[in-house]
Amino acid sequence: MKWRTESKKSNYGNGDGTVNLRSLSVCKQWDSDNNSGYQVNTTVLDGADHMGILNDDRTIELIKNIIFK
């Protein structure tokens, strides 16, 4: 068995500081045909990080608008 001797490299891409943008964008591929008939809307909140989004006023407003519409 041979072990790798070269150092491993990490490649960082765009995203929210925790999840890569490519993974964050997967839900944009969902539509009513492949989501049990439910409509999916996506919203980009510029400057929001992965955990901070939970306390972001824009997130709260979006959720309230969905619940109370």
PDB file of N, CA and C in Angstrom:
ATOM      1  N   MET A   1       0.850  -1.168   0.000  1.00  0.00           N
ATOM      2  CA  MET A   1       0.000   0.000   0.000  1.00  0.00           C
ATOM      3  C   MET A   1       0.900   1.236   0.000  1.00  0.00           C
ATOM      4  N   LYS A   2       0.557   2.207  -0.834  1.00  0.00           N
ATOM      5  CA  LYS A   2       1.311   3.461  -0.883  1.00  0.00           C
ATOM      6  C   LYS A   2       0.493   4.584  -0.277  1.00  0.00           C
ATOM      7  N   TRP A   3       1.164   5.428   0.453  1.00  0.00           N
ATOM      8  CA  TRP A   3       0.523   6.592   1.046  1.00  0.00           C
ATOM      9  C   TRP A   3       0.897   7.819   0.247  1.00  0.00           C
ATOM     10  N   ARG A   4      -0.030   8.728   0.142  1.00  0.00           N
ATOM     11  CA  ARG A   4       0.268   9.999  -0.533  1.00  0.00           C
ATOM     12  C   ARG A   4       1.243  10.795   0.318  1.00  0.00           C
ATOM     13  N   THR A   5       2.241  11.320  -0.320  1.00  0.00           N
ATOM     14  CA  THR A   5       3.209  12.125   0.417  1.00  0.00           C
ATOM     15  C   THR A   5       3.054  13.612   0.140  1.00  0.00           C
ATOM     16  N   GLU A   6       2.410  13.958  -0.963  1.00  0.00           N
ATOM     17  CA  GLU A   6       2.215  15.384  -1.251  1.00  0.00           C
ATOM     18  C   GLU A   6       1.117  15.944  -0.349  1.00  0.00           C
ATOM     19  N   SER A   7       1.199  17.211  -0.096  1.00  0.00           N
ATOM     20  CA  SER A   7       0.198  17.829   0.778  1.00  0.00           C
ATOM     21  C   SER A   7      -1.128  17.970   0.044  1.00  0.00           C
ATOM     22  N   LYS A   8      -2.190  17.862   0.784  1.00  0.00           N
ATOM     23  CA  LYS A   8      -3.523  18.020   0.214  1.00  0.00           C
ATOM     24  C   LYS A   8      -3.837  19.498   0.108  1.00  0.00           C
ATOM     25  N   LYS A   9      -4.562  19.856  -0.932  1.00  0.00           N
ATOM     26  CA  LYS A   9      -4.945  21.247  -1.134  1.00  0.00           C
ATOM     27  C   LYS A   9      -6.453  21.374  -1.012  1.00  0.00           C
ATOM     28  N   SER A  10      -6.868  22.459  -0.454  1.00  0.00           N
ATOM     29  CA  SER A  10      -8.293  22.775  -0.403  1.00  0.00           C
ATOM     30  C   SER A  10      -8.570  23.869  -1.409  1.00  0.00           C
ATOM     31  N   ASN A  11      -9.637  23.695  -2.141  1.00  0.00           N
ATOM     32  CA  ASN A  11     -10.067  24.719  -3.087  1.00  0.00           C
ATOM     33  C   ASN A  11     -11.336  25.357  -2.547  1.00  0.00           C
ATOM     34  N   TYR A  12     -11.280  26.644  -2.346  1.00  0.00           N
ATOM     35  CA  TYR A  12     -12.438  27.361  -1.836  1.00  0.00           C
ATOM     36  C   TYR A  12     -13.099  28.110  -2.978  1.00  0.00           C
ATOM     37  N   GLY A  13     -14.411  28.047  -3.027  1.00  0.00           N
ATOM     38  CA  GLY A  13     -15.156  28.748  -4.050  1.00  0.00           C
ATOM     39  C   GLY A  13     -16.086  29.765  -3.417  1.00  0.00           C
ATOM     40  N   ASN A  14     -16.921  30.332  -4.235  1.00  0.00           N
ATOM     41  CA  ASN A  14     -17.903  31.297  -3.748  1.00  0.00           C
ATOM     42  C   ASN A  14     -18.997  30.566  -2.983  1.00  0.00           C
ATOM     43  N   GLY A  15     -19.594  31.277  -2.062  1.00  0.00           N
ATOM     44  CA  GLY A  15     -20.680  30.700  -1.280  1.00  0.00           C
ATOM     45  C   GLY A  15     -20.994  31.588  -0.098  1.00  0.00           C
ATOM     46  N   ASP A  16     -21.554  30.994   0.937  1.00  0.00           N
ATOM     47  CA  ASP A  16     -21.951  31.777   2.110  1.00  0.00           C
ATOM     48  C   ASP A  16     -20.967  31.641   3.266  1.00  0.00           C
ATOM     49  N   GLY A  17     -19.806  31.105   3.002  1.00  0.00           N
ATOM     50  CA  GLY A  17     -18.803  30.918   4.039  1.00  0.00           C
ATOM     51  C   GLY A  17     -18.817  29.521   4.631  1.00  0.00           C
ATOM     52  N   THR A  18     -19.881  28.774   4.382  1.00  0.00           N
ATOM     53  CA  THR A  18     -19.986  27.397   4.853  1.00  0.00           C
ATOM     54  C   THR A  18     -20.300  26.455   3.698  1.00  0.00           C
ATOM     55  N   VAL A  19     -21.265  26.829   2.880  1.00  0.00           N
ATOM     56  CA  VAL A  19     -21.708  25.999   1.761  1.00  0.00           C
ATOM     57  C   VAL A  19     -21.315  26.673   0.453  1.00  0.00           C
ATOM     58  N   ASN A  20     -20.792  25.872  -0.471  1.00  0.00           N
ATOM     59  CA  ASN A  20     -20.375  26.382  -1.764  1.00  0.00           C
ATOM     60  C   ASN A  20     -21.583  26.834  -2.582  1.00  0.00           C
ATOM     61  N   LEU A  21     -21.370  27.852  -3.408  1.00  0.00           N
ATOM     62  CA  LEU A  21     -22.445  28.414  -4.234  1.00  0.00           C
ATOM     63  C   LEU A  21     -23.091  27.358  -5.124  1.00  0.00           C
ATOM     64  N   ARG A  22     -22.307  26.437  -5.620  1.00  0.00           N
ATOM     65  CA  ARG A  22     -22.865  25.383  -6.479  1.00  0.00           C
ATOM     66  C   ARG A  22     -23.907  24.562  -5.714  1.00  0.00           C
ATOM     67  N   SER A  23     -23.612  24.242  -4.469  1.00  0.00           N
ATOM     68  CA  SER A  23     -24.570  23.492  -3.647  1.00  0.00           C
ATOM     69  C   SER A  23     -25.771  24.347  -3.268  1.00  0.00           C
ATOM     70  N   LEU A  24     -25.519  25.623  -2.972  1.00  0.00           N
ATOM     71  CA  LEU A  24     -26.617  26.522  -2.620  1.00  0.00           C
ATOM     72  C   LEU A  24     -27.597  26.699  -3.779  1.00  0.00           C
ATOM     73  N   SER A  25     -27.107  26.545  -5.005  1.00  0.00           N
ATOM     74  CA  SER A  25     -27.923  26.806  -6.194  1.00  0.00           C
ATOM     75  C   SER A  25     -28.751  25.610  -6.650  1.00  0.00           C
ATOM     76  N   VAL A  26     -28.578  24.460  -6.034  1.00  0.00           N
ATOM     77  CA  VAL A  26     -29.290  23.256  -6.473  1.00  0.00           C
ATOM     78  C   VAL A  26     -30.803  23.458  -6.456  1.00  0.00           C
ATOM     79  N   CYS A  27     -31.320  24.150  -5.449  1.00  0.00           N
ATOM     80  CA  CYS A  27     -32.775  24.313  -5.347  1.00  0.00           C
ATOM     81  C   CYS A  27     -33.347  25.117  -6.513  1.00  0.00           C
ATOM     82  N   LYS A  28     -32.521  25.861  -7.239  1.00  0.00           N
ATOM     83  CA  LYS A  28     -33.005  26.589  -8.417  1.00  0.00           C
ATOM     84  C   LYS A  28     -33.426  25.628  -9.523  1.00  0.00           C
ATOM     85  N   GLN A  29     -32.983  24.380  -9.437  1.00  0.00           N
ATOM     86  CA  GLN A  29     -33.347  23.377 -10.441  1.00  0.00           C
ATOM     87  C   GLN A  29     -34.689  22.719 -10.132  1.00  0.00           C
ATOM     88  N   TRP A  30     -35.208  22.931  -8.936  1.00  0.00           N
ATOM     89  CA  TRP A  30     -36.478  22.329  -8.560  1.00  0.00           C
ATOM     90  C   TRP A  30     -37.615  23.088  -9.230  1.00  0.00           C
ATOM     91  N   ASP A  31     -38.606  22.366  -9.671  1.00  0.00           N
ATOM     92  CA  ASP A  31     -39.834  22.982 -10.161  1.00  0.00           C
ATOM     93  C   ASP A  31     -40.999  22.079  -9.772  1.00  0.00           C
ATOM     94  N   SER A  32     -42.194  22.474 -10.134  1.00  0.00           N
ATOM     95  CA  SER A  32     -43.366  21.718  -9.694  1.00  0.00           C
ATOM     96  C   SER A  32     -43.399  20.301 -10.268  1.00  0.00           C
ATOM     97  N   ASP A  33     -42.680  20.063 -11.378  1.00  0.00           N
ATOM     98  CA  ASP A  33     -42.659  18.723 -11.964  1.00  0.00           C
ATOM     99  C   ASP A  33     -41.834  17.735 -11.143  1.00  0.00           C
ATOM    100  N   ASN A  34     -40.803  18.223 -10.464  1.00  0.00           N
ATOM    101  CA  ASN A  34     -39.964  17.300  -9.704  1.00  0.00           C
ATOM    102  C   ASN A  34     -39.968  17.618  -8.207  1.00  0.00           C
ATOM    103  N   ASN A  35     -40.994  18.331  -7.764  1.00  0.00           N
ATOM    104  CA  ASN A  35     -41.084  18.708  -6.352  1.00  0.00           C
ATOM    105  C   ASN A  35     -42.492  18.455  -5.821  1.00  0.00           C
ATOM    106  N   SER A  36     -43.056  17.335  -6.178  1.00  0.00           N
ATOM    107  CA  SER A  36     -44.388  16.921  -5.715  1.00  0.00           C
ATOM    108  C   SER A  36     -45.462  17.957  -6.001  1.00  0.00           C
ATOM    109  N   GLY A  37     -45.275  18.731  -7.065  1.00  0.00           N
ATOM    110  CA  GLY A  37     -46.273  19.711  -7.456  1.00  0.00           C
ATOM    111  C   GLY A  37     -46.174  21.046  -6.749  1.00  0.00           C
ATOM    112  N   TYR A  38     -45.224  21.198  -5.848  1.00  0.00           N
ATOM    113  CA  TYR A  38     -45.083  22.450  -5.104  1.00  0.00           C
ATOM    114  C   TYR A  38     -44.198  23.441  -5.847  1.00  0.00           C
ATOM    115  N   GLN A  39     -44.589  24.697  -5.783  1.00  0.00           N
ATOM    116  CA  GLN A  39     -43.803  25.770  -6.376  1.00  0.00           C
ATOM    117  C   GLN A  39     -42.618  26.092  -5.471  1.00  0.00           C
ATOM    118  N   VAL A  40     -41.465  26.337  -6.067  1.00  0.00           N
ATOM    119  CA  VAL A  40     -40.266  26.694  -5.312  1.00  0.00           C
ATOM    120  C   VAL A  40     -39.804  28.070  -5.758  1.00  0.00           C
ATOM    121  N   ASN A  41     -39.630  28.963  -4.805  1.00  0.00           N
ATOM    122  CA  ASN A  41     -39.082  30.291  -5.084  1.00  0.00           C
ATOM    123  C   ASN A  41     -37.753  30.410  -4.363  1.00  0.00           C
ATOM    124  N   THR A  42     -36.781  30.997  -5.020  1.00  0.00           N
ATOM    125  CA  THR A  42     -35.487  31.223  -4.378  1.00  0.00           C
ATOM    126  C   THR A  42     -35.226  32.715  -4.292  1.00  0.00           C
ATOM    127  N   THR A  43     -34.551  33.109  -3.231  1.00  0.00           N
ATOM    128  CA  THR A  43     -34.191  34.508  -3.019  1.00  0.00           C
ATOM    129  C   THR A  43     -32.745  34.560  -2.548  1.00  0.00           C
ATOM    130  N   VAL A  44     -31.946  35.383  -3.199  1.00  0.00           N
ATOM    131  CA  VAL A  44     -30.562  35.586  -2.789  1.00  0.00           C
ATOM    132  C   VAL A  44     -30.530  36.769  -1.832  1.00  0.00           C
ATOM    133  N   LEU A  45     -29.957  36.567  -0.670  1.00  0.00           N
ATOM    134  CA  LEU A  45     -29.812  37.637   0.311  1.00  0.00           C
ATOM    135  C   LEU A  45     -28.338  38.016   0.368  1.00  0.00           C
ATOM    136  N   ASP A  46     -27.979  39.021  -0.401  1.00  0.00           N
ATOM    137  CA  ASP A  46     -26.585  39.448  -0.481  1.00  0.00           C
ATOM    138  C   ASP A  46     -26.021  39.759   0.893  1.00  0.00           C
ATOM    139  N   GLY A  47     -24.834  39.253   1.154  1.00  0.00           N
ATOM    140  CA  GLY A  47     -24.138  39.538   2.403  1.00  0.00           C
ATOM    141  C   GLY A  47     -24.527  38.650   3.571  1.00  0.00           C
ATOM    142  N   ALA A  48     -25.518  37.795   3.390  1.00  0.00           N
ATOM    143  CA  ALA A  48     -25.947  36.914   4.487  1.00  0.00           C
ATOM    144  C   ALA A  48     -25.042  35.690   4.531  1.00  0.00           C
ATOM    145  N   ASP A  49     -24.571  35.333   5.723  1.00  0.00           N
ATOM    146  CA  ASP A  49     -23.765  34.122   5.836  1.00  0.00           C
ATOM    147  C   ASP A  49     -24.646  32.966   6.308  1.00  0.00           C
ATOM    148  N   HIS A  50     -24.060  31.795   6.389  1.00  0.00           N
ATOM    149  CA  HIS A  50     -24.817  30.563   6.610  1.00  0.00           C
ATOM    150  C   HIS A  50     -25.652  30.583   7.889  1.00  0.00           C
ATOM    151  N   MET A  51     -25.100  31.016   8.991  1.00  0.00           N
ATOM    152  CA  MET A  51     -25.848  31.044  10.247  1.00  0.00           C
ATOM    153  C   MET A  51     -26.533  32.390  10.474  1.00  0.00           C
ATOM    154  N   GLY A  52     -25.908  33.462  10.028  1.00  0.00           N
ATOM    155  CA  GLY A  52     -26.468  34.795  10.217  1.00  0.00           C
ATOM    156  C   GLY A  52     -27.791  34.995   9.510  1.00  0.00           C
ATOM    157  N   ILE A  53     -28.036  34.188   8.491  1.00  0.00           N
ATOM    158  CA  ILE A  53     -29.279  34.320   7.725  1.00  0.00           C
ATOM    159  C   ILE A  53     -30.503  34.050   8.604  1.00  0.00           C
ATOM    160  N   LEU A  54     -30.303  33.267   9.671  1.00  0.00           N
ATOM    161  CA  LEU A  54     -31.422  32.948  10.562  1.00  0.00           C
ATOM    162  C   LEU A  54     -31.921  34.162  11.331  1.00  0.00           C
ATOM    163  N   ASN A  55     -31.045  35.139  11.556  1.00  0.00           N
ATOM    164  CA  ASN A  55     -31.425  36.353  12.279  1.00  0.00           C
ATOM    165  C   ASN A  55     -31.524  37.567  11.371  1.00  0.00           C
ATOM    166  N   ASP A  56     -31.410  37.362  10.076  1.00  0.00           N
ATOM    167  CA  ASP A  56     -31.446  38.462   9.114  1.00  0.00           C
ATOM    168  C   ASP A  56     -32.889  38.954   8.962  1.00  0.00           C
ATOM    169  N   ASP A  57     -33.094  40.254   9.105  1.00  0.00           N
ATOM    170  CA  ASP A  57     -34.446  40.824   8.994  1.00  0.00           C
ATOM    171  C   ASP A  57     -35.096  40.493   7.655  1.00  0.00           C
ATOM    172  N   ARG A  58     -34.301  40.398   6.603  1.00  0.00           N
ATOM    173  CA  ARG A  58     -34.860  40.066   5.282  1.00  0.00           C
ATOM    174  C   ARG A  58     -35.417  38.649   5.274  1.00  0.00           C
ATOM    175  N   THR A  59     -34.746  37.739   5.951  1.00  0.00           N
ATOM    176  CA  THR A  59     -35.230  36.363   6.044  1.00  0.00           C
ATOM    177  C   THR A  59     -36.545  36.310   6.806  1.00  0.00           C
ATOM    178  N   ILE A  60     -36.595  37.003   7.915  1.00  0.00           N
ATOM    179  CA  ILE A  60     -37.808  37.030   8.739  1.00  0.00           C
ATOM    180  C   ILE A  60     -38.981  37.579   7.933  1.00  0.00           C
ATOM    181  N   GLU A  61     -38.751  38.654   7.187  1.00  0.00           N
ATOM    182  CA  GLU A  61     -39.820  39.240   6.361  1.00  0.00           C
ATOM    183  C   GLU A  61     -40.283  38.272   5.279  1.00  0.00           C
ATOM    184  N   LEU A  62     -39.341  37.591   4.631  1.00  0.00           N
ATOM    185  CA  LEU A  62     -39.714  36.613   3.603  1.00  0.00           C
ATOM    186  C   LEU A  62     -40.581  35.502   4.192  1.00  0.00           C
ATOM    187  N   ILE A  63     -40.190  35.001   5.339  1.00  0.00           N
ATOM    188  CA  ILE A  63     -40.954  33.923   5.982  1.00  0.00           C
ATOM    189  C   ILE A  63     -42.332  34.413   6.413  1.00  0.00           C
ATOM    190  N   LYS A  64     -42.395  35.607   6.992  1.00  0.00           N
ATOM    191  CA  LYS A  64     -43.694  36.166   7.390  1.00  0.00           C
ATOM    192  C   LYS A  64     -44.604  36.340   6.182  1.00  0.00           C
ATOM    193  N   ASN A  65     -44.053  36.797   5.064  1.00  0.00           N
ATOM    194  CA  ASN A  65     -44.862  36.982   3.854  1.00  0.00           C
ATOM    195  C   ASN A  65     -45.415  35.660   3.340  1.00  0.00           C
ATOM    196  N   ILE A  66     -44.648  34.590   3.479  1.00  0.00           N
ATOM    197  CA  ILE A  66     -45.126  33.275   3.046  1.00  0.00           C
ATOM    198  C   ILE A  66     -46.219  32.772   3.987  1.00  0.00           C
ATOM    199  N   ILE A  67     -45.997  32.905   5.275  1.00  0.00           N
ATOM    200  CA  ILE A  67     -46.951  32.389   6.265  1.00  0.00           C
ATOM    201  C   ILE A  67     -48.269  33.156   6.235  1.00  0.00           C
ATOM    202  N   PHE A  68     -48.191  34.471   6.120  1.00  0.00           N
ATOM    203  CA  PHE A  68     -49.387  35.303   6.265  1.00  0.00           C
ATOM    204  C   PHE A  68     -49.996  35.767   4.953  1.00  0.00           C
ATOM    205  N   LYS A  69     -49.596  35.173   3.834  1.00  0.00           N
ATOM    206  CA  LYS A  69     -50.205  35.628   2.571  1.00  0.00           C
ATOM    207  C   LYS A  69     -51.526  34.973   2.306  1.00  0.00           C
TER     208      LYS A  69
END
